[in-house]
N, CA, C and O atoms as a printed pandas DataFrame, in Angstrom:
     atom_number atom_name residue_name chain_id  residue_number  x_coord  y_coord  z_coord
0              1         N          UNK        A               1    4.115  -18.246   10.968
1              2        CA          UNK        A               1    3.684  -16.875   11.031
2              3         C          UNK        A               1    2.261  -16.788   11.575
3              4         O          UNK        A               1    1.436  -17.677   11.363
4              5         N          UNK        A               2    2.012  -15.736   12.252
5              6        CA          UNK        A               2    0.709  -15.483   12.840
6              7         C          UNK        A               2   -0.332  -15.251   11.737
7              8         O          UNK        A               2   -0.053  -14.579   10.744
8              9         N          UNK        A               3   -1.517  -15.807   11.919
9             10        CA          UNK        A               3   -2.587  -15.665   10.930
10            11         C          UNK        A               3   -2.967  -14.199   10.730
11            12         O          UNK        A               3   -3.273  -13.781    9.614
12            13         N          UNK        A               4   -2.948  -13.426   11.804
13            14        CA          UNK        A               4   -3.279  -12.000   11.710
14            15         C          UNK        A               4   -2.267  -11.289   10.811
15            16         O          UNK        A               4   -2.638  -10.453    9.987
16            17         N          UNK        A               5   -0.987  -11.627   10.976
17            18        CA          UNK        A               5    0.061  -11.023   10.154
18            19         C          UNK        A               5   -0.146  -11.376    8.689
19            20         O          UNK        A               5   -0.052  -10.513    7.817
20            21         N          UNK        A               6   -0.423  -12.630    8.424
21            22        CA          UNK        A               6   -0.620  -13.079    7.041
22            23         C          UNK        A               6   -1.798  -12.342    6.410
23            24         O          UNK        A               6   -1.700  -11.877    5.275
24            25         N          UNK        A               7   -2.890  -12.233    7.123
25            26        CA          UNK        A               7   -4.056  -11.516    6.595
26            27         C          UNK        A               7   -3.757  -10.034    6.384
27            28         O          UNK        A               7   -4.181   -9.441    5.392
28            29         N          UNK        A               8   -3.033   -9.451    7.315
29            30        CA          UNK        A               8   -2.673   -8.029    7.193
30            31         C          UNK        A               8   -1.791   -7.809    5.967
31            32         O          UNK        A               8   -1.969   -6.829    5.245
32            33         N          UNK        A               9   -0.848   -8.708    5.731
33            34        CA          UNK        A               9    0.033   -8.568    4.569
34            35         C          UNK        A               9   -0.741   -8.770    3.267
35            36         O          UNK        A               9   -0.453   -8.112    2.267
36            37         N          UNK        A              10   -1.705   -9.659    3.273
37            38        CA          UNK        A              10   -2.557   -9.830    2.088
38            39         C          UNK        A              10   -3.350   -8.555    1.831
39            40         O          UNK        A              10   -3.520   -8.146    0.683
40            41         N          UNK        A              11   -3.829   -7.932    2.891
41            42        CA          UNK        A              11   -4.555   -6.677    2.768
42            43         C          UNK        A              11   -3.651   -5.590    2.202
43            44         O          UNK        A              11   -4.077   -4.804    1.356
44            45         N          UNK        A              12   -2.409   -5.544    2.665
45            46        CA          UNK        A              12   -1.444   -4.564    2.171
46            47         C          UNK        A              12   -1.216   -4.767    0.673
47            48         O          UNK        A              12   -1.149   -3.797   -0.082
48            49         N          UNK        A              13   -1.098   -6.009    0.247
49            50        CA          UNK        A              13   -0.927   -6.294   -1.182
50            51         C          UNK        A              13   -2.112   -5.778   -1.991
51            52         O          UNK        A              13   -1.936   -5.180   -3.053
52            53         N          UNK        A              14   -3.310   -6.011   -1.486
53            54        CA          UNK        A              14   -4.506   -5.524   -2.183
54            55         C          UNK        A              14   -4.528   -3.999   -2.245
55            56         O          UNK        A              14   -4.880   -3.423   -3.274
56            57         N          UNK        A              15   -4.155   -3.348   -1.152
57            58        CA          UNK        A              15   -4.103   -1.886   -1.141
58            59         C          UNK        A              15   -3.127   -1.369   -2.185
59            60         O          UNK        A              15   -3.437   -0.435   -2.925
60            61         N          UNK        A              16   -1.948   -1.977   -2.244
61            62        CA          UNK        A              16   -0.945   -1.553   -3.229
62            63         C          UNK        A              16   -1.488   -1.706   -4.650
63            64         O          UNK        A              16   -1.350   -0.799   -5.471
64            65         N          UNK        A              17   -2.094   -2.836   -4.935
65            66        CA          UNK        A              17   -2.647   -3.068   -6.268
66            67         C          UNK        A              17   -3.708   -2.032   -6.597
67            68         O          UNK        A              17   -3.747   -1.509   -7.710
68            69         N          UNK        A              18   -4.574   -1.732   -5.623
69            70        CA          UNK        A              18   -5.635   -0.772   -5.847
70            71         C          UNK        A              18   -5.067    0.614   -6.145
71            72         O          UNK        A              18   -5.517    1.289   -7.071
72            73         N          UNK        A              19   -4.074    1.037   -5.353
73            74        CA          UNK        A              19   -3.486    2.360   -5.550
74            75         C          UNK        A              19   -2.763    2.438   -6.894
75            76         O          UNK        A              19   -2.874    3.439   -7.602
76            77         N          UNK        A              20   -2.033    1.397   -7.242
77            78        CA          UNK        A              20   -1.327    1.408   -8.527
78            79         C          UNK        A              20   -2.311    1.450   -9.691
79            80         O          UNK        A              20   -2.068    2.137  -10.683
80            81         N          UNK        A              21   -3.401    0.731   -9.579
81            82        CA          UNK        A              21   -4.417    0.765  -10.629
82            83         C          UNK        A              21   -5.062    2.149  -10.708
83            84         O          UNK        A              21   -5.283    2.680  -11.796
84            85         N          UNK        A              22   -5.358    2.720   -9.550
85            86        CA          UNK        A              22   -5.957    4.061   -9.530
86            87         C          UNK        A              22   -4.992    5.080  -10.120
87            88         O          UNK        A              22   -5.414    6.007  -10.811
88            89         N          UNK        A              23   -3.705    4.914   -9.852
89            90        CA          UNK        A              23   -2.700    5.847  -10.366
90            91         C          UNK        A              23   -2.666    5.828  -11.897
91            92         O          UNK        A              23   -2.434    6.860  -12.528
92            93         N          UNK        A              24   -2.894    4.671  -12.483
93            94        CA          UNK        A              24   -2.875    4.591  -13.948
94            95         C          UNK        A              24   -4.037    5.350  -14.564
95            96         O          UNK        A              24   -4.016    5.652  -15.758
96            97         N          UNK        A              25   -5.043    5.661  -13.769
97            98        CA          UNK        A              25   -6.204    6.397  -14.279
98            99         C          UNK        A              25   -6.150    7.891  -13.943
99           100         O          UNK        A              25   -7.111    8.619  -14.193
100          101         N          UNK        A              26   -5.045    8.339  -13.386
101          102        CA          UNK        A              26   -4.932    9.746  -12.993
102          103         C          UNK        A              26   -5.092   10.695  -14.187
103          104         O          UNK        A              26   -5.584   11.812  -14.028
104          105         N          UNK        A              27   -4.681   10.257  -15.371
105          106        CA          UNK        A              27   -4.796   11.129  -16.538
106          107         C          UNK        A              27   -6.257   11.446  -16.884
107          108         O          UNK        A              27   -6.523   12.380  -17.641
108          109         N          UNK        A              28   -7.193   10.683  -16.339
109          110        CA          UNK        A              28   -8.618   10.892  -16.594
110          111         C          UNK        A              28   -9.241   11.918  -15.642
111          112         O          UNK        A              28  -10.415   12.261  -15.782
112          113         N          UNK        A              29   -8.468   12.403  -14.686
113          114        CA          UNK        A              29   -9.006   13.327  -13.685
114          115         C          UNK        A              29   -8.779   14.777  -14.111
115          116         O          UNK        A              29   -8.057   15.051  -15.069
116          117         N          UNK        A              30   -9.413   15.702  -13.376
117          118        CA          UNK        A              30   -9.243   17.124  -13.657
118          119         C          UNK        A              30   -7.829   17.597  -13.334
119          120         O          UNK        A              30   -7.323   18.528  -13.961
120          121         N          UNK        A              31   -7.199   16.963  -12.365
121          122        CA          UNK        A              31   -5.852   17.349  -11.950
122          123         C          UNK        A              31   -4.954   16.111  -11.882
123          124         O          UNK        A              31   -4.749   15.552  -10.805
124          125         N          UNK        A              32   -4.420   15.683  -13.028
125          126        CA          UNK        A              32   -3.592   14.469  -13.052
126          127         C          UNK        A              32   -2.365   14.533  -12.140
127          128         O          UNK        A              32   -1.991   13.538  -11.521
128          129         N          UNK        A              33   -1.743   15.717  -12.064
129          130        CA          UNK        A              33   -0.544   15.848  -11.216
130          131         C          UNK        A              33   -0.889   15.635   -9.743
131          132         O          UNK        A              33   -0.174   14.942   -9.019
132          133         N          UNK        A              34   -1.987   16.237   -9.317
133          134        CA          UNK        A              34   -2.422   16.093   -7.928
134          135         C          UNK        A              34   -2.794   14.641   -7.628
135          136         O          UNK        A              34   -2.494   14.127   -6.551
136          137         N          UNK        A              35   -3.431   14.001   -8.564
137          138        CA          UNK        A              35   -3.815   12.596   -8.417
138          139         C          UNK        A              35   -2.579   11.713   -8.255
139          140         O          UNK        A              35   -2.531   10.851   -7.377
140          141         N          UNK        A              36   -1.578   11.937   -9.113
141          142        CA          UNK        A              36   -0.345   11.139   -9.036
142          143         C          UNK        A              36    0.383   11.368   -7.719
143          144         O          UNK        A              36    0.911   10.429   -7.125
144          145         N          UNK        A              37    0.409   12.617   -7.265
145          146        CA          UNK        A              37    1.054   12.921   -5.985
146          147         C          UNK        A              37    0.345   12.207   -4.832
147          148         O          UNK        A              37    0.991   11.653   -3.943
148          149         N          UNK        A              38   -0.978   12.228   -4.859
149          150        CA          UNK        A              38   -1.750   11.557   -3.807
150          151         C          UNK        A              38   -1.495   10.053   -3.838
151          152         O          UNK        A              38   -1.350    9.423   -2.790
152          153         N          UNK        A              39   -1.442    9.484   -5.031
153          154        CA          UNK        A              39   -1.182    8.050   -5.166
154          155         C          UNK        A              39    0.210    7.709   -4.636
155          156         O          UNK        A              39    0.383    6.704   -3.946
156          157         N          UNK        A              40    1.194    8.536   -4.952
157          158        CA          UNK        A              40    2.557    8.295   -4.459
158          159         C          UNK        A              40    2.612    8.375   -2.937
159          160         O          UNK        A              40    3.289    7.575   -2.291
160          161         N          UNK        A              41    1.896    9.344   -2.368
161          162        CA          UNK        A              41    1.857    9.455   -0.907
162          163         C          UNK        A              41    1.221    8.218   -0.280
163          164         O          UNK        A              41    1.699    7.711    0.735
164          165         N          UNK        A              42    0.143    7.739   -0.889
165          166        CA          UNK        A              42   -0.501    6.522   -0.381
166          167         C          UNK        A              42    0.432    5.327   -0.458
167          168         O          UNK        A              42    0.498    4.529    0.477
168          169         N          UNK        A              43    1.149    5.197   -1.557
169          170        CA          UNK        A              43    2.087    4.081   -1.716
170          171         C          UNK        A              43    3.154    4.145   -0.627
171          172         O          UNK        A              43    3.487    3.124   -0.026
172          173         N          UNK        A              44    3.689    5.334   -0.370
173          174        CA          UNK        A              44    4.706    5.478    0.676
174          175         C          UNK        A              44    4.151    5.104    2.046
175          176         O          UNK        A              44    4.824    4.431    2.827
176          177         N          UNK        A              45    2.926    5.537    2.342
177          178        CA          UNK        A              45    2.316    5.204    3.632
178          179         C          UNK        A              45    2.053    3.702    3.753
179          180         O          UNK        A              45    2.258    3.117    4.816
180          181         N          UNK        A              46    1.606    3.093    2.683
181          182        CA          UNK        A              46    1.361    1.652    2.693
182          183         C          UNK        A              46    2.665    0.899    2.931
183          184         O          UNK        A              46    2.703   -0.051    3.712
184          185         N          UNK        A              47    3.737    1.324    2.255
185          186        CA          UNK        A              47    5.035    0.669    2.433
186          187         C          UNK        A              47    5.561    0.860    3.855
187          188         O          UNK        A              47    6.171   -0.045    4.425
188          189         N          UNK        A              48    5.321    2.043    4.422
189          190        CA          UNK        A              48    5.725    2.288    5.811
190          191         C          UNK        A              48    4.962    1.360    6.755
191          192         O          UNK        A              48    5.545    0.777    7.669
192          193         N          UNK        A              49    3.662    1.230    6.528
193          194        CA          UNK        A              49    2.854    0.326    7.334
194          195         C          UNK        A              49    3.357   -1.110    7.189
195          196         O          UNK        A              49    3.429   -1.850    8.170
196          197         N          UNK        A              50    3.701   -1.495    5.968
197          198        CA          UNK        A              50    4.212   -2.845    5.717
198          199         C          UNK        A              50    5.508   -3.085    6.498
199          200         O          UNK        A              50    5.682   -4.143    7.103
200          201         N          UNK        A              51    6.405   -2.115    6.485
201          202        CA          UNK        A              51    7.662   -2.257    7.245
202          203         C          UNK        A              51    7.385   -2.368    8.748
203          204         O          UNK        A              51    8.002   -3.177    9.442
204          205         N          UNK        A              52    6.458   -1.552    9.238
205          206        CA          UNK        A              52    6.116   -1.614   10.668
206          207         C          UNK        A              52    5.529   -2.973   11.037
207          208         O          UNK        A              52    5.834   -3.523   12.096
208          209         N          UNK        A              53    4.689   -3.508   10.162
209          210        CA          UNK        A              53    4.115   -4.838   10.404
210          211         C          UNK        A              53    5.220   -5.890   10.483
211          212         O          UNK        A              53    5.212   -6.750   11.364
212          213         N          UNK        A              54    6.154   -5.810    9.564
213          214        CA          UNK        A              54    7.245   -6.791    9.548
214          215         C          UNK        A              54    8.113   -6.662   10.784
215          216         O          UNK        A              54    8.553   -7.665   11.345
216          217         N          UNK        A              55    8.364   -5.423   11.216
217          218        CA          UNK        A              55    9.147   -5.229   12.434
218          219         C          UNK        A              55    8.406   -5.759   13.655
219          220         O          UNK        A              55    9.006   -6.370   14.539
220          221         N          UNK        A              56    7.111   -5.523   13.697
221          222        CA          UNK        A              56    6.288   -5.956   14.826
222          223         C          UNK        A              56    6.301   -7.474   14.965
223          224         O          UNK        A              56    6.372   -8.005   16.074
224          225         N          UNK        A              57    6.232   -8.167   13.831
225          226        CA          UNK        A              57    6.196   -9.626   13.862
226          227         C          UNK        A              57    7.573  -10.255   13.696
227          228         O          UNK        A              57    7.684  -11.479   13.616
228          229         N          UNK        A              58    8.615   -9.448   13.643
229          230        CA          UNK        A              58    9.965   -9.971   13.575
230          231         C          UNK        A              58   10.311  -10.660   12.275
231          232         O          UNK        A              58   11.115  -11.592   12.255
232          233         N          UNK        A              59    9.710  -10.210   11.192
233          234        CA          UNK        A              59    9.991  -10.781    9.886
234          235         C          UNK        A              59   11.118   -9.994    9.265
235          236         O          UNK        A              59   11.111   -8.763    9.290
236          237         N          UNK        A              60   12.105  -10.709    8.698
237          238        CA          UNK        A              60   13.227  -10.025    8.047
238          239         C          UNK        A              60   12.748   -9.339    6.778
239          240         O          UNK        A              60   11.993   -9.897    5.982
240          241         N          UNK        A              61   13.214   -8.116    6.623
241          242        CA          UNK        A              61   12.805   -7.308    5.464
242          243         C          UNK        A              61   13.766   -7.512    4.320
243          244         O          UNK        A              61   13.593   -6.919    3.255
């Protein structure tokens, strides 16, 4: 596998962890529902980016 792909996938993993951790703290915000919705949208976008990366590098999903 290409080193760039490996680094990008590691970055994606870190992003997912960060968003999931931030989502667990949504109850501490002024608008927990809005926070959770934003976190879910970020997770979906990250997963979409991950799929595109895998398609670009020909990795089976």
